[in-house]
Amino acid sequence: TPKQLKQFTGFTGELFVAYRLSAMGYHVALTRGGVPYVDILVGSSDGHNAVTFQVKTRNQAFSRATKSKKEPACWF
């Protein structure tokens, strides 16, 4: 159903961002439902700094705003 597709797309986006941050050496934790405005907790490798992220995703890989459709909507 469309609602399930939207939820799957959102979770997939969160996993992708978490993977990229982890590959860059950060400590990453995904939150599960019920945490408003926070999808990912990220800590520095030395443990001194932490930030939170809210991930926004979409089903299409290219922005509709671009004329050429060759430019990605996100370069993460």
mmCIF file of N, CA, C and O in Angstrom:
data_model
loop_
_atom_site.group_PDB
_atom_site.id
_atom_site.type_symbol
_atom_site.label_atom_id
_atom_site.label_comp_id
_atom_site.label_asym_id
_atom_site.label_seq_id
_atom_site.Cartn_x
_atom_site.Cartn_y
_atom_site.Cartn_z
ATOM 1 N N THR A 1 0.838 -1.187 0.000
ATOM 2 C CA THR A 1 0.000 0.000 0.000
ATOM 3 C C THR A 1 0.883 1.251 0.000
ATOM 4 O O THR A 1 2.054 1.178 0.392
ATOM 5 N N PRO A 2 0.343 2.399 -0.394
ATOM 6 C CA PRO A 2 1.148 3.623 -0.424
ATOM 7 C C PRO A 2 1.740 4.001 0.931
ATOM 8 O O PRO A 2 2.865 4.466 1.013
ATOM 9 N N LYS A 3 0.986 3.786 2.033
ATOM 10 C CA LYS A 3 1.508 4.114 3.358
ATOM 11 C C LYS A 3 2.707 3.240 3.707
ATOM 12 O O LYS A 3 3.705 3.717 4.241
ATOM 13 N N GLN A 4 2.622 1.943 3.398
ATOM 14 C CA GLN A 4 3.740 1.036 3.674
ATOM 15 C C GLN A 4 4.948 1.406 2.828
ATOM 16 O O GLN A 4 6.083 1.343 3.304
ATOM 17 N N LEU A 5 4.737 1.796 1.572
ATOM 18 C CA LEU A 5 5.838 2.208 0.702
ATOM 19 C C LEU A 5 6.518 3.444 1.265
ATOM 20 O O LEU A 5 7.744 3.527 1.294
ATOM 21 N N LYS A 6 5.732 4.396 1.768
ATOM 22 C CA LYS A 6 6.284 5.615 2.353
ATOM 23 C C LYS A 6 7.132 5.282 3.583
ATOM 24 O O LYS A 6 8.222 5.811 3.763
ATOM 25 N N GLN A 7 6.631 4.391 4.449
ATOM 26 C CA GLN A 7 7.380 4.000 5.640
ATOM 27 C C GLN A 7 8.667 3.268 5.266
ATOM 28 O O GLN A 7 9.722 3.500 5.863
ATOM 29 N N PHE A 8 8.587 2.387 4.271
ATOM 30 C CA PHE A 8 9.770 1.655 3.817
ATOM 31 C C PHE A 8 10.810 2.611 3.242
ATOM 32 O O PHE A 8 12.002 2.493 3.526
ATOM 33 N N THR A 9 10.355 3.576 2.445
ATOM 34 C CA THR A 9 11.272 4.556 1.864
ATOM 35 C C THR A 9 11.951 5.359 2.965
ATOM 36 O O THR A 9 13.161 5.586 2.922
ATOM 37 N N GLY A 10 11.190 5.769 3.968
ATOM 38 C CA GLY A 10 11.758 6.536 5.074
ATOM 39 C C GLY A 10 12.798 5.754 5.846
ATOM 40 O O GLY A 10 13.885 6.256 6.138
ATOM 41 N N PHE A 11 12.490 4.513 6.175
ATOM 42 C CA PHE A 11 13.434 3.691 6.926
ATOM 43 C C PHE A 11 14.683 3.399 6.106
ATOM 44 O O PHE A 11 15.798 3.405 6.632
ATOM 45 N N THR A 12 14.514 3.174 4.809
ATOM 46 C CA THR A 12 15.660 2.927 3.936
ATOM 47 C C THR A 12 16.578 4.149 3.902
ATOM 48 O O THR A 12 17.799 4.022 3.945
ATOM 49 N N GLY A 13 15.996 5.330 3.851
ATOM 50 C CA GLY A 13 16.788 6.554 3.885
ATOM 51 C C GLY A 13 17.567 6.698 5.178
ATOM 52 O O GLY A 13 18.736 7.090 5.183
ATOM 53 N N GLU A 14 16.915 6.380 6.290
ATOM 54 C CA GLU A 14 17.597 6.443 7.582
ATOM 55 C C GLU A 14 18.773 5.474 7.628
ATOM 56 O O GLU A 14 19.855 5.814 8.115
ATOM 57 N N LEU A 15 18.564 4.274 7.132
ATOM 58 C CA LEU A 15 19.655 3.286 7.113
ATOM 59 C C LEU A 15 20.812 3.745 6.244
ATOM 60 O O LEU A 15 21.983 3.552 6.590
ATOM 61 N N PHE A 16 20.493 4.354 5.094
ATOM 62 C CA PHE A 16 21.550 4.820 4.202
ATOM 63 C C PHE A 16 22.382 5.920 4.864
ATOM 64 O O PHE A 16 23.611 5.887 4.831
ATOM 65 N N VAL A 17 21.724 6.888 5.481
ATOM 66 C CA VAL A 17 22.445 7.970 6.151
ATOM 67 C C VAL A 17 23.275 7.409 7.302
ATOM 68 O O VAL A 17 24.436 7.788 7.495
ATOM 69 N N ALA A 18 22.699 6.479 8.068
ATOM 70 C CA ALA A 18 23.439 5.857 9.174
ATOM 71 C C ALA A 18 24.671 5.114 8.654
ATOM 72 O O ALA A 18 25.750 5.198 9.252
ATOM 73 N N TYR A 19 24.517 4.408 7.552
ATOM 74 C CA TYR A 19 25.653 3.693 6.947
ATOM 75 C C TYR A 19 26.760 4.654 6.557
ATOM 76 O O TYR A 19 27.934 4.429 6.851
ATOM 77 N N ARG A 20 26.386 5.756 5.878
ATOM 78 C CA ARG A 20 27.404 6.708 5.416
ATOM 79 C C ARG A 20 28.130 7.363 6.587
ATOM 80 O O ARG A 20 29.351 7.517 6.565
ATOM 81 N N LEU A 21 27.395 7.741 7.616
ATOM 82 C CA LEU A 21 28.029 8.343 8.795
ATOM 83 C C LEU A 21 28.934 7.343 9.500
ATOM 84 O O LEU A 21 30.037 7.692 9.936
ATOM 85 N N SER A 22 28.491 6.109 9.598
ATOM 86 C CA SER A 22 29.308 5.062 10.216
ATOM 87 C C SER A 22 30.580 4.819 9.414
ATOM 88 O O SER A 22 31.656 4.659 9.986
ATOM 89 N N ALA A 23 30.464 4.821 8.098
ATOM 90 C CA ALA A 23 31.625 4.631 7.241
ATOM 91 C C ALA A 23 32.624 5.774 7.384
ATOM 92 O O ALA A 23 33.817 5.600 7.136
ATOM 93 N N MET A 24 32.136 6.942 7.806
ATOM 94 C CA MET A 24 33.011 8.096 8.016
ATOM 95 C C MET A 24 33.643 8.084 9.413
ATOM 96 O O MET A 24 34.393 8.986 9.770
ATOM 97 N N GLY A 25 33.330 7.069 10.223
ATOM 98 C CA GLY A 25 33.967 6.920 11.525
ATOM 99 C C GLY A 25 33.158 7.421 12.712
ATOM 100 O O GLY A 25 33.674 7.457 13.831
ATOM 101 N N TYR A 26 31.916 7.810 12.487
ATOM 102 C CA TYR A 26 31.080 8.274 13.587
ATOM 103 C C TYR A 26 30.344 7.107 14.243
ATOM 104 O O TYR A 26 30.088 6.100 13.612
ATOM 105 N N HIS A 27 29.975 7.275 15.496
ATOM 106 C CA HIS A 27 29.153 6.293 16.204
ATOM 107 C C HIS A 27 27.696 6.669 15.951
ATOM 108 O O HIS A 27 27.298 7.812 16.209
ATOM 109 N N VAL A 28 26.911 5.721 15.458
ATOM 110 C CA VAL A 28 25.559 6.010 15.003
ATOM 111 C C VAL A 28 24.553 5.110 15.720
ATOM 112 O O VAL A 28 24.790 3.918 15.876
ATOM 113 N N ALA A 29 23.424 5.705 16.110
ATOM 114 C CA ALA A 29 22.320 4.943 16.701
ATOM 115 C C ALA A 29 21.021 5.399 16.054
ATOM 116 O O ALA A 29 20.751 6.598 15.967
ATOM 117 N N LEU A 30 20.235 4.441 15.587
ATOM 118 C CA LEU A 30 18.916 4.736 15.023
ATOM 119 C C LEU A 30 17.888 4.722 16.137
ATOM 120 O O LEU A 30 17.913 3.848 16.999
ATOM 121 N N THR A 31 16.989 5.693 16.124
ATOM 122 C CA THR A 31 15.880 5.675 17.071
ATOM 123 C C THR A 31 14.729 4.920 16.435
ATOM 124 O O THR A 31 14.651 4.786 15.219
ATOM 125 N N ARG A 32 13.835 4.411 17.229
ATOM 126 C CA ARG A 32 12.639 3.751 16.691
ATOM 127 C C ARG A 32 11.446 4.615 17.028
ATOM 128 O O ARG A 32 11.529 5.509 17.860
ATOM 129 N N GLY A 33 10.327 4.362 16.435
ATOM 130 C CA GLY A 33 9.136 5.195 16.556
ATOM 131 C C GLY A 33 8.903 5.827 17.916
ATOM 132 O O GLY A 33 9.341 5.321 18.933
ATOM 133 N N GLY A 34 8.237 6.960 17.909
ATOM 134 C CA GLY A 34 7.907 7.620 19.158
ATOM 135 C C GLY A 34 8.859 8.718 19.562
ATOM 136 O O GLY A 34 8.656 9.372 20.574
ATOM 137 N N VAL A 35 9.933 8.927 18.819
ATOM 138 C CA VAL A 35 10.873 9.995 19.130
ATOM 139 C C VAL A 35 10.644 11.114 18.109
ATOM 140 O O VAL A 35 11.073 11.019 16.965
ATOM 141 N N PRO A 36 9.964 12.182 18.500
ATOM 142 C CA PRO A 36 9.676 13.233 17.523
ATOM 143 C C PRO A 36 10.932 13.994 17.115
ATOM 144 O O PRO A 36 11.768 14.314 17.962
ATOM 145 N N TYR A 37 11.062 14.235 15.843
ATOM 146 C CA TYR A 37 12.128 15.060 15.255
ATOM 147 C C TYR A 37 13.520 14.453 15.308
ATOM 148 O O TYR A 37 14.487 15.108 14.934
ATOM 149 N N VAL A 38 13.684 13.239 15.780
ATOM 150 C CA VAL A 38 15.009 12.615 15.833
ATOM 151 C C VAL A 38 14.933 11.222 15.217
ATOM 152 O O VAL A 38 14.180 10.378 15.683
ATOM 153 N N ASP A 39 15.712 10.995 14.162
ATOM 154 C CA ASP A 39 15.805 9.679 13.542
ATOM 155 C C ASP A 39 17.135 9.002 13.849
ATOM 156 O O ASP A 39 17.205 7.789 13.975
ATOM 157 N N ILE A 40 18.198 9.801 13.948
ATOM 158 C CA ILE A 40 19.540 9.254 14.138
ATOM 159 C C ILE A 40 20.289 10.071 15.186
ATOM 160 O O ILE A 40 20.256 11.303 15.164
ATOM 161 N N LEU A 41 20.960 9.370 16.095
ATOM 162 C CA LEU A 41 21.873 9.997 17.046
ATOM 163 C C LEU A 41 23.287 9.709 16.569
ATOM 164 O O LEU A 41 23.613 8.563 16.249
ATOM 165 N N VAL A 42 24.131 10.730 16.541
ATOM 166 C CA VAL A 42 25.490 10.565 16.034
ATOM 167 C C VAL A 42 26.470 11.127 17.047
ATOM 168 O O VAL A 42 26.311 12.255 17.518
ATOM 169 N N GLY A 43 27.487 10.327 17.368
ATOM 170 C CA GLY A 43 28.524 10.766 18.279
ATOM 171 C C GLY A 43 29.880 10.728 17.603
ATOM 172 O O GLY A 43 30.131 9.903 16.719
ATOM 173 N N SER A 44 30.749 11.623 18.003
ATOM 174 C CA SER A 44 32.109 11.631 17.461
ATOM 175 C C SER A 44 32.870 10.410 17.947
ATOM 176 O O SER A 44 32.510 9.793 18.957
ATOM 177 N N SER A 45 33.938 10.081 17.239
ATOM 178 C CA SER A 45 34.697 8.881 17.595
ATOM 179 C C SER A 45 35.362 9.003 18.962
ATOM 180 O O SER A 45 35.607 8.001 19.624
ATOM 181 N N ASP A 46 35.647 10.241 19.411
ATOM 182 C CA ASP A 46 36.250 10.414 20.732
ATOM 183 C C ASP A 46 35.206 10.514 21.848
ATOM 184 O O ASP A 46 35.548 10.566 23.021
ATOM 185 N N GLY A 47 33.927 10.565 21.492
ATOM 186 C CA GLY A 47 32.858 10.585 22.469
ATOM 187 C C GLY A 47 32.582 11.943 23.089
ATOM 188 O O GLY A 47 31.794 12.046 24.016
ATOM 189 N N HIS A 48 33.188 12.995 22.567
ATOM 190 C CA HIS A 48 33.014 14.320 23.154
ATOM 191 C C HIS A 48 31.865 15.122 22.554
ATOM 192 O O HIS A 48 31.401 16.076 23.171
ATOM 193 N N ASN A 49 31.417 14.791 21.373
ATOM 194 C CA ASN A 49 30.365 15.555 20.704
ATOM 195 C C ASN A 49 29.265 14.634 20.208
ATOM 196 O O ASN A 49 29.527 13.491 19.840
ATOM 197 N N ALA A 50 28.048 15.148 20.201
ATOM 198 C CA ALA A 50 26.920 14.378 19.684
ATOM 199 C C ALA A 50 25.923 15.327 19.027
ATOM 200 O O ALA A 50 25.780 16.483 19.442
ATOM 201 N N VAL A 51 25.264 14.835 17.990
ATOM 202 C CA VAL A 51 24.219 15.591 17.301
ATOM 203 C C VAL A 51 23.080 14.637 16.960
ATOM 204 O O VAL A 51 23.248 13.413 16.991
ATOM 205 N N THR A 52 21.931 15.216 16.640
ATOM 206 C CA THR A 52 20.799 14.414 16.197
ATOM 207 C C THR A 52 20.429 14.823 14.777
ATOM 208 O O THR A 52 20.670 15.961 14.365
ATOM 209 N N PHE A 53 19.852 13.888 14.022
ATOM 210 C CA PHE A 53 19.427 14.136 12.654
ATOM 211 C C PHE A 53 17.980 13.697 12.482
ATOM 212 O O PHE A 53 17.559 12.687 13.049
ATOM 213 N N GLN A 54 17.267 14.444 11.668
ATOM 214 C CA GLN A 54 15.975 13.989 11.174
ATOM 215 C C GLN A 54 16.158 13.828 9.669
ATOM 216 O O GLN A 54 16.537 14.767 8.975
ATOM 217 N N VAL A 55 15.905 12.631 9.170
ATOM 218 C CA VAL A 55 16.150 12.304 7.762
ATOM 219 C C VAL A 55 14.859 12.483 6.968
ATOM 220 O O VAL A 55 13.799 12.028 7.385
ATOM 221 N N LYS A 56 14.978 13.138 5.826
ATOM 222 C CA LYS A 56 13.850 13.293 4.911
ATOM 223 C C LYS A 56 14.184 12.521 3.636
ATOM 224 O O LYS A 56 15.283 12.638 3.105
ATOM 225 N N THR A 57 13.249 11.734 3.169
ATOM 226 C CA THR A 57 13.485 10.919 1.978
ATOM 227 C C THR A 57 12.378 11.152 0.958
ATOM 228 O O THR A 57 11.339 11.737 1.255
ATOM 229 N N ARG A 58 12.627 10.634 -0.239
ATOM 230 C CA ARG A 58 11.614 10.667 -1.293
ATOM 231 C C ARG A 58 11.786 9.440 -2.167
ATOM 232 O O ARG A 58 12.845 8.829 -2.183
ATOM 233 N N ASN A 59 10.753 9.085 -2.886
ATOM 234 C CA ASN A 59 10.789 7.880 -3.709
ATOM 235 C C ASN A 59 11.630 8.029 -4.964
ATOM 236 O O ASN A 59 12.140 7.056 -5.484
ATOM 237 N N GLN A 60 11.777 9.242 -5.473
ATOM 238 C CA GLN A 60 12.539 9.447 -6.694
ATOM 239 C C GLN A 60 13.938 9.919 -6.366
ATOM 240 O O GLN A 60 14.136 10.707 -5.445
ATOM 241 N N ALA A 61 14.913 9.473 -7.138
ATOM 242 C CA ALA A 61 16.309 9.797 -6.870
ATOM 243 C C ALA A 61 16.690 11.176 -7.369
ATOM 244 O O ALA A 61 17.705 11.710 -6.970
ATOM 245 N N PHE A 62 15.898 11.757 -8.242
ATOM 246 C CA PHE A 62 16.238 13.049 -8.812
ATOM 247 C C PHE A 62 15.180 14.079 -8.458
ATOM 248 O O PHE A 62 14.001 13.781 -8.378
ATOM 249 N N SER A 63 15.637 15.297 -8.259
ATOM 250 C CA SER A 63 14.735 16.376 -7.905
ATOM 251 C C SER A 63 13.891 16.795 -9.096
ATOM 252 O O SER A 63 14.404 16.949 -10.205
ATOM 253 N N ARG A 64 12.622 16.984 -8.889
ATOM 254 C CA ARG A 64 11.751 17.455 -9.965
ATOM 255 C C ARG A 64 12.059 18.906 -10.302
ATOM 256 O O ARG A 64 11.694 19.395 -11.356
ATOM 257 N N ALA A 65 12.718 19.608 -9.403
ATOM 258 C CA ALA A 65 13.032 21.016 -9.622
ATOM 259 C C ALA A 65 14.152 21.212 -10.633
ATOM 260 O O ALA A 65 14.273 22.273 -11.222
ATOM 261 N N THR A 66 14.977 20.199 -10.835
ATOM 262 C CA THR A 66 16.070 20.339 -11.799
ATOM 263 C C THR A 66 15.539 20.154 -13.208
ATOM 264 O O THR A 66 14.697 19.310 -13.471
ATOM 265 N N LYS A 67 16.052 20.964 -14.113
ATOM 266 C CA LYS A 67 15.571 20.906 -15.490
ATOM 267 C C LYS A 67 16.127 19.696 -16.228
ATOM 268 O O LYS A 67 15.455 19.066 -17.017
ATOM 269 N N SER A 68 17.388 19.367 -15.974
ATOM 270 C CA SER A 68 18.032 18.294 -16.725
ATOM 271 C C SER A 68 17.735 16.911 -16.152
ATOM 272 O O SER A 68 17.917 15.919 -16.832
ATOM 273 N N LYS A 69 17.312 16.845 -14.892
ATOM 274 C CA LYS A 69 17.083 15.580 -14.178
ATOM 275 C C LYS A 69 18.353 14.725 -14.101
ATOM 276 O O LYS A 69 18.299 13.561 -13.832
ATOM 277 N N LYS A 70 19.493 15.324 -14.359
ATOM 278 C CA LYS A 70 20.764 14.610 -14.226
ATOM 279 C C LYS A 70 21.436 14.944 -12.904
ATOM 280 O O LYS A 70 22.370 14.299 -12.507
ATOM 281 N N GLU A 71 20.953 15.962 -12.234
ATOM 282 C CA GLU A 71 21.544 16.403 -10.983
ATOM 283 C C GLU A 71 20.810 15.779 -9.812
ATOM 284 O O GLU A 71 19.602 15.985 -9.646
ATOM 285 N N PRO A 72 21.485 15.002 -8.962
ATOM 286 C CA PRO A 72 20.812 14.375 -7.821
ATOM 287 C C PRO A 72 20.252 15.411 -6.851
ATOM 288 O O PRO A 72 20.791 16.506 -6.732
ATOM 289 N N ALA A 73 19.190 15.048 -6.163
ATOM 290 C CA ALA A 73 18.580 15.943 -5.182
ATOM 291 C C ALA A 73 19.441 16.038 -3.918
ATOM 292 O O ALA A 73 19.379 17.014 -3.224
ATOM 293 N N CYS A 74 20.235 15.012 -3.639
ATOM 294 C CA CYS A 74 21.064 14.998 -2.443
ATOM 295 C C CYS A 74 22.412 14.367 -2.773
ATOM 296 O O CYS A 74 22.470 13.342 -3.429
ATOM 297 N N TRP A 75 23.479 14.979 -2.315
ATOM 298 C CA TRP A 75 24.827 14.462 -2.614
ATOM 299 C C TRP A 75 25.441 13.737 -1.444
ATOM 300 O O TRP A 75 26.616 13.486 -1.427
ATOM 301 N N PHE A 76 24.670 13.407 -0.401
ATOM 302 C CA PHE A 76 25.249 12.778 0.787
ATOM 303 C C PHE A 76 26.040 11.617 0.385
ATOM 304 O O PHE A 76 26.257 10.696 0.124
#
